[in-house]
Coordinates of N, CA and C in Angstrom, one line a residue:
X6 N 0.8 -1.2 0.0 CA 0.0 0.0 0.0 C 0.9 1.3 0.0
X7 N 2.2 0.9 0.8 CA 2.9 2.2 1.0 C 3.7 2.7 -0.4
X8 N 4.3 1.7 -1.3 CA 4.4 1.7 -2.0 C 4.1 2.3 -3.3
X9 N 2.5 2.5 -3.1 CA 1.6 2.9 -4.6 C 1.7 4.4 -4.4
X10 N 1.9 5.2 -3.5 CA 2.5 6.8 -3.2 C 3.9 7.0 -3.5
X11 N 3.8 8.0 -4.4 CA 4.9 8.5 -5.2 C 5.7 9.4 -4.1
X12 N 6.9 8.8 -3.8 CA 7.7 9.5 -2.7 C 7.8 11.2 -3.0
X13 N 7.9 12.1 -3.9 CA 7.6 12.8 -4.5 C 6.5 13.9 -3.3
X14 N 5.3 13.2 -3.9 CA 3.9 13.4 -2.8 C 4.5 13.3 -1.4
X15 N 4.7 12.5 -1.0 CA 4.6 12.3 0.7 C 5.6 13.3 0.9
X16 N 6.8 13.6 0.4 CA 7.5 14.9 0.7 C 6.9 16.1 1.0
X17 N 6.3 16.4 -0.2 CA 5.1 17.7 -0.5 C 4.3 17.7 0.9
X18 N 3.8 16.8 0.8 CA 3.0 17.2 2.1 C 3.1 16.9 3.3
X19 N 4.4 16.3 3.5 CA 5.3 16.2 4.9 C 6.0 18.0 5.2
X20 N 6.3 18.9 3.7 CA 6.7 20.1 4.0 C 5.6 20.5 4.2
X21 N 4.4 20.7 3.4 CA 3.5 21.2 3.5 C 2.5 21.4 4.8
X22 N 2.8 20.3 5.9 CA 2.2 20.0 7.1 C 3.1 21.4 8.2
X23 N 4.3 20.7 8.0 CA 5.5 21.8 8.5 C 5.5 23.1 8.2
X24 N 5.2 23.4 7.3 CA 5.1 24.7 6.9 C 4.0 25.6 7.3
X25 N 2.7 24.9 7.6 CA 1.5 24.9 8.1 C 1.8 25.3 9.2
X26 N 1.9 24.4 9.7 CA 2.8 24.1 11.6 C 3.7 25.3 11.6
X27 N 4.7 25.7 11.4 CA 5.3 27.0 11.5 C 4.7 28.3 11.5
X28 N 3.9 28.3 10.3 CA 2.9 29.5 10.0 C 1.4 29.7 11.2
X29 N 1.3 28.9 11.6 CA 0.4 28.5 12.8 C 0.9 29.2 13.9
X30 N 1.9 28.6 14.6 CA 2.3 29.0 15.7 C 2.7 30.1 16.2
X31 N 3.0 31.4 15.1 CA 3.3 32.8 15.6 C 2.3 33.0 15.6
X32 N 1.2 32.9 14.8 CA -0.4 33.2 14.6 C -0.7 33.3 16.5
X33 N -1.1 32.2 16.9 CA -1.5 31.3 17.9 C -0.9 32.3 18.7
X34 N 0.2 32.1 18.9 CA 1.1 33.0 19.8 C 0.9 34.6 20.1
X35 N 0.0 34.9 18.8 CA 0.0 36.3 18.7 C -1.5 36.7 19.4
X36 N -2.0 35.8 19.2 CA -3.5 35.9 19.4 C -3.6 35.6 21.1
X37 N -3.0 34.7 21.5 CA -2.6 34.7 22.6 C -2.6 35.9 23.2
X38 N -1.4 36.3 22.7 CA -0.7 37.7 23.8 C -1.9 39.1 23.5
X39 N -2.5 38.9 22.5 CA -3.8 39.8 22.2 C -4.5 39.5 22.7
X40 N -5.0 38.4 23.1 CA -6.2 38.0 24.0 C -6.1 38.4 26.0
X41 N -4.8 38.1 26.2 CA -3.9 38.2 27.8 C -4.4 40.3 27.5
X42 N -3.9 41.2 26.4 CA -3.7 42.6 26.9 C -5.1 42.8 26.4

């Protein structure tokens, strides 16, 4: 099954998750400290 995924793809959206996840967390962080003042 793992196989029939073009290694290609699973990269893409192994950065894609990360990149997500990065772009997230200042967000999060920011809304935070705007929510606290």
């Amino acid at each position: 099954m793992y196989r029939t995924y073009p290694l290609h793809k699973i990269i893409l959206r192994r950065t894609l998750v990360i990149l997500s996840g990065l772009l997230a967390l200042p967000v999060m962080l920011f809304r935070q400290d705007r929510a606290r003042f």
